[in-house]
Coordinates of N, CA and C in Angstrom, one line a residue:
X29 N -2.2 -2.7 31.9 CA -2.0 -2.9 30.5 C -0.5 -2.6 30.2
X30 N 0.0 -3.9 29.4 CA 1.6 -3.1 29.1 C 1.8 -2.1 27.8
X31 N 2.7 -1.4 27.7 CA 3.1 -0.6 26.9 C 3.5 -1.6 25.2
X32 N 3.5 -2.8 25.3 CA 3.2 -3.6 24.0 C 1.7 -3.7 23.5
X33 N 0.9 -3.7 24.8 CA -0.6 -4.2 23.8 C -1.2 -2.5 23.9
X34 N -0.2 -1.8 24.3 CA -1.3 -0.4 24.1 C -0.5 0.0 22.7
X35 N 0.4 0.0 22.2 CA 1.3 0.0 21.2 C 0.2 -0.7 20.3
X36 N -0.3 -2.3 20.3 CA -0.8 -2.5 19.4 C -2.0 -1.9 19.1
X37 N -2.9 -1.8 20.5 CA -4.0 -0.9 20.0 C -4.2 0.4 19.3
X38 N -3.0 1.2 19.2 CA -2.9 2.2 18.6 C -2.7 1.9 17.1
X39 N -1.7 0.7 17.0 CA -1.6 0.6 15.5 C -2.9 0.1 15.1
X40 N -3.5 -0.2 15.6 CA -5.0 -1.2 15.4 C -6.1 0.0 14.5
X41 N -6.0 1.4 15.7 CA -6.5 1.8 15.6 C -6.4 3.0 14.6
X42 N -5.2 3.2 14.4 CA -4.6 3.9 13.5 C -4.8 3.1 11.6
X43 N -4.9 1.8 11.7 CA -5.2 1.5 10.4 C -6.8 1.2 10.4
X44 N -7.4 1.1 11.0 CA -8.8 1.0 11.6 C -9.3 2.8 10.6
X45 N -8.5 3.6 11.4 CA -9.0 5.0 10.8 C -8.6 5.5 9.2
X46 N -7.2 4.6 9.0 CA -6.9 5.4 7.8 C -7.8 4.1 6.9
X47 N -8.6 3.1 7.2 CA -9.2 2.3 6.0 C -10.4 3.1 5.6
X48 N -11.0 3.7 6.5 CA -12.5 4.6 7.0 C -12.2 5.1 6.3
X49 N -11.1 5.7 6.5 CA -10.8 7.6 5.7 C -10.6 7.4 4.0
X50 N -10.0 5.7 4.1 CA -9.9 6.1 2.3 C -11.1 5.4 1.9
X51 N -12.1 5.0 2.2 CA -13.4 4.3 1.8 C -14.4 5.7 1.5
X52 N -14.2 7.1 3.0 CA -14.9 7.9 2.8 C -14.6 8.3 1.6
X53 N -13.5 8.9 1.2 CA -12.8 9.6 0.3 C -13.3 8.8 -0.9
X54 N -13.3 7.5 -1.5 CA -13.6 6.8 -2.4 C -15.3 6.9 -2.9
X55 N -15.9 7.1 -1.6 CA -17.8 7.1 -1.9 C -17.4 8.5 -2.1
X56 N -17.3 9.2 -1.6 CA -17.5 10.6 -1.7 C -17.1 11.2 -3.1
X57 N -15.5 10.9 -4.0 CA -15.2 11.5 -5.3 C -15.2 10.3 -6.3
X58 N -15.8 9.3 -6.0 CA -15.8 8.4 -7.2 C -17.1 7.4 -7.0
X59 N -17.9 7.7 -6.0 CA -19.2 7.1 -5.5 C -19.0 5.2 -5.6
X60 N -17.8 4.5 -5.0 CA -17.4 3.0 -4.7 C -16.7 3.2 -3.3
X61 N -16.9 1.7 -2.8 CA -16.2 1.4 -1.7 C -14.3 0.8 -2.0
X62 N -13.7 0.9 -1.1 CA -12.6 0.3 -1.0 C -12.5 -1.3 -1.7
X63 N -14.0 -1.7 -1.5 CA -13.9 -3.5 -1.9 C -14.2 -3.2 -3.3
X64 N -15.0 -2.3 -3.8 CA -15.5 -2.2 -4.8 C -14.2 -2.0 -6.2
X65 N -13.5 -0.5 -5.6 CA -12.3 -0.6 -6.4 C -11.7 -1.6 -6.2
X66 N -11.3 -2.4 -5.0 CA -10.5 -3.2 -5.6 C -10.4 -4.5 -6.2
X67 N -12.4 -4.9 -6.1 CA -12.7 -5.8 -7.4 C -13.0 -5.5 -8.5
X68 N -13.0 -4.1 -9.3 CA -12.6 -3.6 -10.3 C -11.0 -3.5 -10.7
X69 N -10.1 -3.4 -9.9 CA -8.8 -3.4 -10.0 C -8.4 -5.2 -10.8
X70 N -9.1 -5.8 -10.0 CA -8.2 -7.2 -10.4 C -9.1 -8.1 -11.7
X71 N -10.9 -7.4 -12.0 CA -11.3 -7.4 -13.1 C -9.7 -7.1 -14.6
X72 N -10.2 -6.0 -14.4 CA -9.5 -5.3 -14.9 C -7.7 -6.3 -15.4
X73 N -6.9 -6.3 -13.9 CA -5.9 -7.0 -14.4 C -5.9 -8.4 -15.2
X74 N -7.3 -9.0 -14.6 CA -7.4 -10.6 -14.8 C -7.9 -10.5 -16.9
X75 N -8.0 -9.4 -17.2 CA -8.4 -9.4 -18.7 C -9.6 -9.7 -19.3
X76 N -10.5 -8.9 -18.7 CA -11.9 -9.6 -19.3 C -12.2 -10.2 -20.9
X77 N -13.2 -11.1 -20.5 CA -14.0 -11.1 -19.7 C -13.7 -12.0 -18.8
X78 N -14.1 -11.9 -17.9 CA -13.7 -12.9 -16.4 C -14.9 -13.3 -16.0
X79 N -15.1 -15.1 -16.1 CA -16.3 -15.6 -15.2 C -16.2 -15.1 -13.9
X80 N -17.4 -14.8 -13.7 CA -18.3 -14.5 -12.6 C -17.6 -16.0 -11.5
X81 N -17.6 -17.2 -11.4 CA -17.3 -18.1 -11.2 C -15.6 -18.4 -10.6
X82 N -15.1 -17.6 -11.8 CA -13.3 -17.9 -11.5 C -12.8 -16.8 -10.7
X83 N -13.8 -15.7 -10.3 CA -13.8 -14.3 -9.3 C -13.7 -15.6 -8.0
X84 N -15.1 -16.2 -7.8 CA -15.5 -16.5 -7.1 C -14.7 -17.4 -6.0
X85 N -13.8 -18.5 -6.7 CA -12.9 -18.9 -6.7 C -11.3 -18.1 -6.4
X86 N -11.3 -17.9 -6.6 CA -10.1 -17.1 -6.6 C -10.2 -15.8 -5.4
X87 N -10.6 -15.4 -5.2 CA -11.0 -14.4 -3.9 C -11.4 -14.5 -2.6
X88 N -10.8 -14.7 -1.6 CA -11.8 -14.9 -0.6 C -13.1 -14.0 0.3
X89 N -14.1 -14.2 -0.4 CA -15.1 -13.6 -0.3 C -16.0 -14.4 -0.3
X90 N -17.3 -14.0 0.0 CA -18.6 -15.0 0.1 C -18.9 -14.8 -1.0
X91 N -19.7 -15.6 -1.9 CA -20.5 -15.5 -3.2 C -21.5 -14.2 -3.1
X92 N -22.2 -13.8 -2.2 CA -22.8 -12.9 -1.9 C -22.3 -12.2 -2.4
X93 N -21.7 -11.7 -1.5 CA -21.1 -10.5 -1.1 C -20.4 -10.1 -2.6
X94 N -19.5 -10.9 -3.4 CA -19.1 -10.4 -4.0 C -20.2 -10.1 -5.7
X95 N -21.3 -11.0 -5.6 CA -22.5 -10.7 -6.1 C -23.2 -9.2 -5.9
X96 N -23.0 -8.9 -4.8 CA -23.5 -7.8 -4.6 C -22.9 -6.5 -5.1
X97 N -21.1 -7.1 -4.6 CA -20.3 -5.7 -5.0 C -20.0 -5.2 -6.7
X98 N -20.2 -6.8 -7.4 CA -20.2 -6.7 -9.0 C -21.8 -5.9 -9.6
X99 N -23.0 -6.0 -8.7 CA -24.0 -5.5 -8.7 C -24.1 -4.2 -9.2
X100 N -23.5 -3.7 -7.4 CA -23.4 -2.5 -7.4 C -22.5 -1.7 -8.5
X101 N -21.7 -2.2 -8.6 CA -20.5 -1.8 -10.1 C -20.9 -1.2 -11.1
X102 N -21.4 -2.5 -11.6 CA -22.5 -2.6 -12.9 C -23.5 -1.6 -12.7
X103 N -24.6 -1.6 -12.0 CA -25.4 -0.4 -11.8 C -24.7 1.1 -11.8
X104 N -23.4 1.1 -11.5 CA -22.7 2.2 -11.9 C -22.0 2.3 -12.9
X105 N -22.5 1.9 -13.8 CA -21.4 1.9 -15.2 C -20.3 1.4 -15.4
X106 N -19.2 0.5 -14.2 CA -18.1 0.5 -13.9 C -17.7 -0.8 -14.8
X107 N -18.4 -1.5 -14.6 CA -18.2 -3.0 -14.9 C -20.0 -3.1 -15.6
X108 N -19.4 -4.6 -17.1 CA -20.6 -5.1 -17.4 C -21.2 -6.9 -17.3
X109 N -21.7 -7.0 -16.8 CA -22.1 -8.4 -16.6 C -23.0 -8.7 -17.0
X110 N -22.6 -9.7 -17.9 CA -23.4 -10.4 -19.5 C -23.5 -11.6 -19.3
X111 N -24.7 -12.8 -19.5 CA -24.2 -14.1 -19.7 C -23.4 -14.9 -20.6
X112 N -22.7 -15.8 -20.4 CA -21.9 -16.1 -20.9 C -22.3 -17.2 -22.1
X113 N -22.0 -16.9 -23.6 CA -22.5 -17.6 -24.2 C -22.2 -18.9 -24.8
X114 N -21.5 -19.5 -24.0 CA -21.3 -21.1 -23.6 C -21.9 -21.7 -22.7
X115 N -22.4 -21.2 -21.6 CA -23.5 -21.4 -20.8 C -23.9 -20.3 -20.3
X116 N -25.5 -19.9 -20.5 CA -26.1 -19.2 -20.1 C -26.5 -18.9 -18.8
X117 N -26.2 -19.8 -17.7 CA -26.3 -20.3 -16.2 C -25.0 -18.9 -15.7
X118 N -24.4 -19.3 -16.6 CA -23.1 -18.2 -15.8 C -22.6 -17.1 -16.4
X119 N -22.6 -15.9 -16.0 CA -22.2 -14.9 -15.8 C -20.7 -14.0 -16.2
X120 N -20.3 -13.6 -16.8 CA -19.2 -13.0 -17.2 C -18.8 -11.6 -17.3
X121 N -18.1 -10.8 -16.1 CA -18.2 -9.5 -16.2 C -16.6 -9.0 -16.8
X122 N -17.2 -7.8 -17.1 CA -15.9 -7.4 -17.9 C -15.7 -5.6 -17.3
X123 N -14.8 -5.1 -17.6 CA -14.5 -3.5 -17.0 C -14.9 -2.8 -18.2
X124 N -15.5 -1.7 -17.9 CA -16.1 -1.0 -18.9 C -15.1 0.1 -19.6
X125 N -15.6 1.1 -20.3 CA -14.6 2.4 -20.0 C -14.9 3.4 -19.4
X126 N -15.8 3.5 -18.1 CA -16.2 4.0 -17.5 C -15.2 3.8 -16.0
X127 N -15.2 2.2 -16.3 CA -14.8 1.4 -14.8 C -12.7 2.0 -15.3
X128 N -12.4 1.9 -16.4 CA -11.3 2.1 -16.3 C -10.8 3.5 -16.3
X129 N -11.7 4.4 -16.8 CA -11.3 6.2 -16.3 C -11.2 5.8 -14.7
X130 N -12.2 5.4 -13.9 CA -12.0 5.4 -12.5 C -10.9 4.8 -11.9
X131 N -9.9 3.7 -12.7 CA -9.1 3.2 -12.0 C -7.7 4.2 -12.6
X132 N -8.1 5.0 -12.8 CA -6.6 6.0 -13.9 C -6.9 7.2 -12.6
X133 N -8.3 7.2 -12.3 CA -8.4 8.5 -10.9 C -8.2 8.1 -10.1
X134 N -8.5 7.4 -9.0 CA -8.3 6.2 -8.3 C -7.2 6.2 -7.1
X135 N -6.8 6.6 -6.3 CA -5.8 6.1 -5.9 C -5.4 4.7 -5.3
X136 N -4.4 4.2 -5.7 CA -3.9 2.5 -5.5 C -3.8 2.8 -4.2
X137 N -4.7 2.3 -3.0 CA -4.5 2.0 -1.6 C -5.0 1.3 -0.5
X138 N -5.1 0.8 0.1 CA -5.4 -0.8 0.7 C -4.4 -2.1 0.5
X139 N -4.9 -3.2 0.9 CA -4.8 -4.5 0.2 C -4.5 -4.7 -0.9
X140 N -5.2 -4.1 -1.9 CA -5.2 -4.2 -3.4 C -3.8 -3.4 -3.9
X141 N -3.2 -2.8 -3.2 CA -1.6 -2.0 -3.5 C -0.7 -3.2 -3.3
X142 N -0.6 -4.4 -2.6 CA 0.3 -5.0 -2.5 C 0.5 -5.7 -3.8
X143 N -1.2 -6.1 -4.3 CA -0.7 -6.6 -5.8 C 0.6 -5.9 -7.0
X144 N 0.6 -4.7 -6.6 CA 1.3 -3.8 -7.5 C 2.8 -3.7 -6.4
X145 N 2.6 -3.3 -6.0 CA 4.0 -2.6 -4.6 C 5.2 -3.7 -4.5
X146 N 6.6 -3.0 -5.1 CA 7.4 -4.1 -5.0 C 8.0 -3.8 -3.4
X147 N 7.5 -4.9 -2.8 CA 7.4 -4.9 -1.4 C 8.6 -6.1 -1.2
X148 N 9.4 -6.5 -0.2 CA 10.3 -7.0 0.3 C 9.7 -8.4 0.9
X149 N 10.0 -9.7 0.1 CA 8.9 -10.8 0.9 C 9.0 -11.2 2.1
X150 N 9.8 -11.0 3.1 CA 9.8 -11.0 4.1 C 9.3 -10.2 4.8
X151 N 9.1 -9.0 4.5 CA 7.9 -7.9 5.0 C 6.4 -8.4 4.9
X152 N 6.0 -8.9 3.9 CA 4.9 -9.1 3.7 C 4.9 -10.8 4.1
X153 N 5.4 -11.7 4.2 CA 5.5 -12.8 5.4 C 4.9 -12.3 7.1
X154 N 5.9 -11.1 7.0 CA 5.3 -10.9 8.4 C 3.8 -10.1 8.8
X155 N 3.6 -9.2 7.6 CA 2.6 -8.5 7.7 C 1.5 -9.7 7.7
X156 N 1.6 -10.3 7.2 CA 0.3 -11.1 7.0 C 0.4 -12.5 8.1
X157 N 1.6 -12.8 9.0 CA 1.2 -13.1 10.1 C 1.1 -12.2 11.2
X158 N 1.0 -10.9 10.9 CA 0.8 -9.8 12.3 C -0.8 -10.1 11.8
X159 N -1.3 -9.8 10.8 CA -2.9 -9.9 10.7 C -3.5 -10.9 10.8
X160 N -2.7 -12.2 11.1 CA -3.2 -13.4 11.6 C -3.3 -13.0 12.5
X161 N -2.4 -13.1 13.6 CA -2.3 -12.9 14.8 C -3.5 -12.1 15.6
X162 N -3.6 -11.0 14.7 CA -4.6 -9.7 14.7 C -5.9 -10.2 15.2
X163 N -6.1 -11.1 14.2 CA -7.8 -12.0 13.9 C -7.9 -12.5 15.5
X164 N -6.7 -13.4 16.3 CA -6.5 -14.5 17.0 C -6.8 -13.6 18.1
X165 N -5.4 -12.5 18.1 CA -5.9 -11.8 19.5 C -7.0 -10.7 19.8
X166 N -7.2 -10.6 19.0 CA -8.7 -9.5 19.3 C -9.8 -10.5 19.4
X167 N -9.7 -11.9 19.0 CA -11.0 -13.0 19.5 C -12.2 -12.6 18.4
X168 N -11.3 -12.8 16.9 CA -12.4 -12.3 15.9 C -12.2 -13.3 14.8
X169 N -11.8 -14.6 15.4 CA -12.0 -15.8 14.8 C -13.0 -16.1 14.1
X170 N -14.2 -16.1 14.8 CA -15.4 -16.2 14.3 C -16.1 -15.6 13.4
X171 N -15.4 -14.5 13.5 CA -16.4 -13.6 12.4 C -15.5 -13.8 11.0
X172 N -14.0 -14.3 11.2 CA -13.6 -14.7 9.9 C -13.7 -15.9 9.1
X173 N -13.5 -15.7 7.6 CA -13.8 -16.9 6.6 C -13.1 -17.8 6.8

């Protein structure tokens, strides 16, 4: 093995650990996941109320999934999701004041910091072809959207 792909595996594994560590940290003093804050974070920025619909759109996520995670929210006070009363078919969630004490505790970290982070665009050009790459060489094509 060369001293380049053991280099990457350590970084691999090194952000691999610190994602765990701030997900535990998040269940444990604010009872949400990492995805959870940070589809409360962009509620929140996008100015509710926010169709259910234009989340859906706009995020790359499965409808599920993110069904699930506005679920869970809501069942925690965080976020409220009401039908919308232009069409009752769809859905409209909005950040509570519950959901927004949590984003004032919260710490900004993951993915969801770059929205805020005045980061250097050529840094983040590359960061986000190292995690293409990432996907390609670990042979985890398939399991992506």
């Amino acid at each position: 093995m060369s001293g380049e792909a053991l280099a990457a595996m350590q970084a691999w594994t090194r952000l691999d650990q610190a994602v765990a560590g701030l997900n535990r940290e998040l269940e444990q003093r604010f009872g949400v996941t990492g995805a959870q804050l940070a589809i409360l974070r962009i509620v929140a920025e996008w100015r509710p109320p926010v169709p259910l619909a234009g989340l859906r759109e706009r995020l790359v996520m499965h409808p599920a999934t993110l069904g699930q995670l506005l679920d869970r929210l809501a069942g925690r006070g965080f976020v409220a999701l009401t039908p919308d009363p232009a069409d009752r078919r769809r859905r409209l969630v909005e950040i509570t004041d519950r959901g927004r004490e949590l984003l004032e505790q919260a710490p900004v970290a993951g993915p969801v910091r770059l929205r805020q982070a005045d980061a250097d665009p050529e840094r983040l050009r590359r960061l986000a072809a190292a995690l293409t790459d990432a996907i390609e060489l670990f042979g985890l094509e398939e399991y992506a959207r």
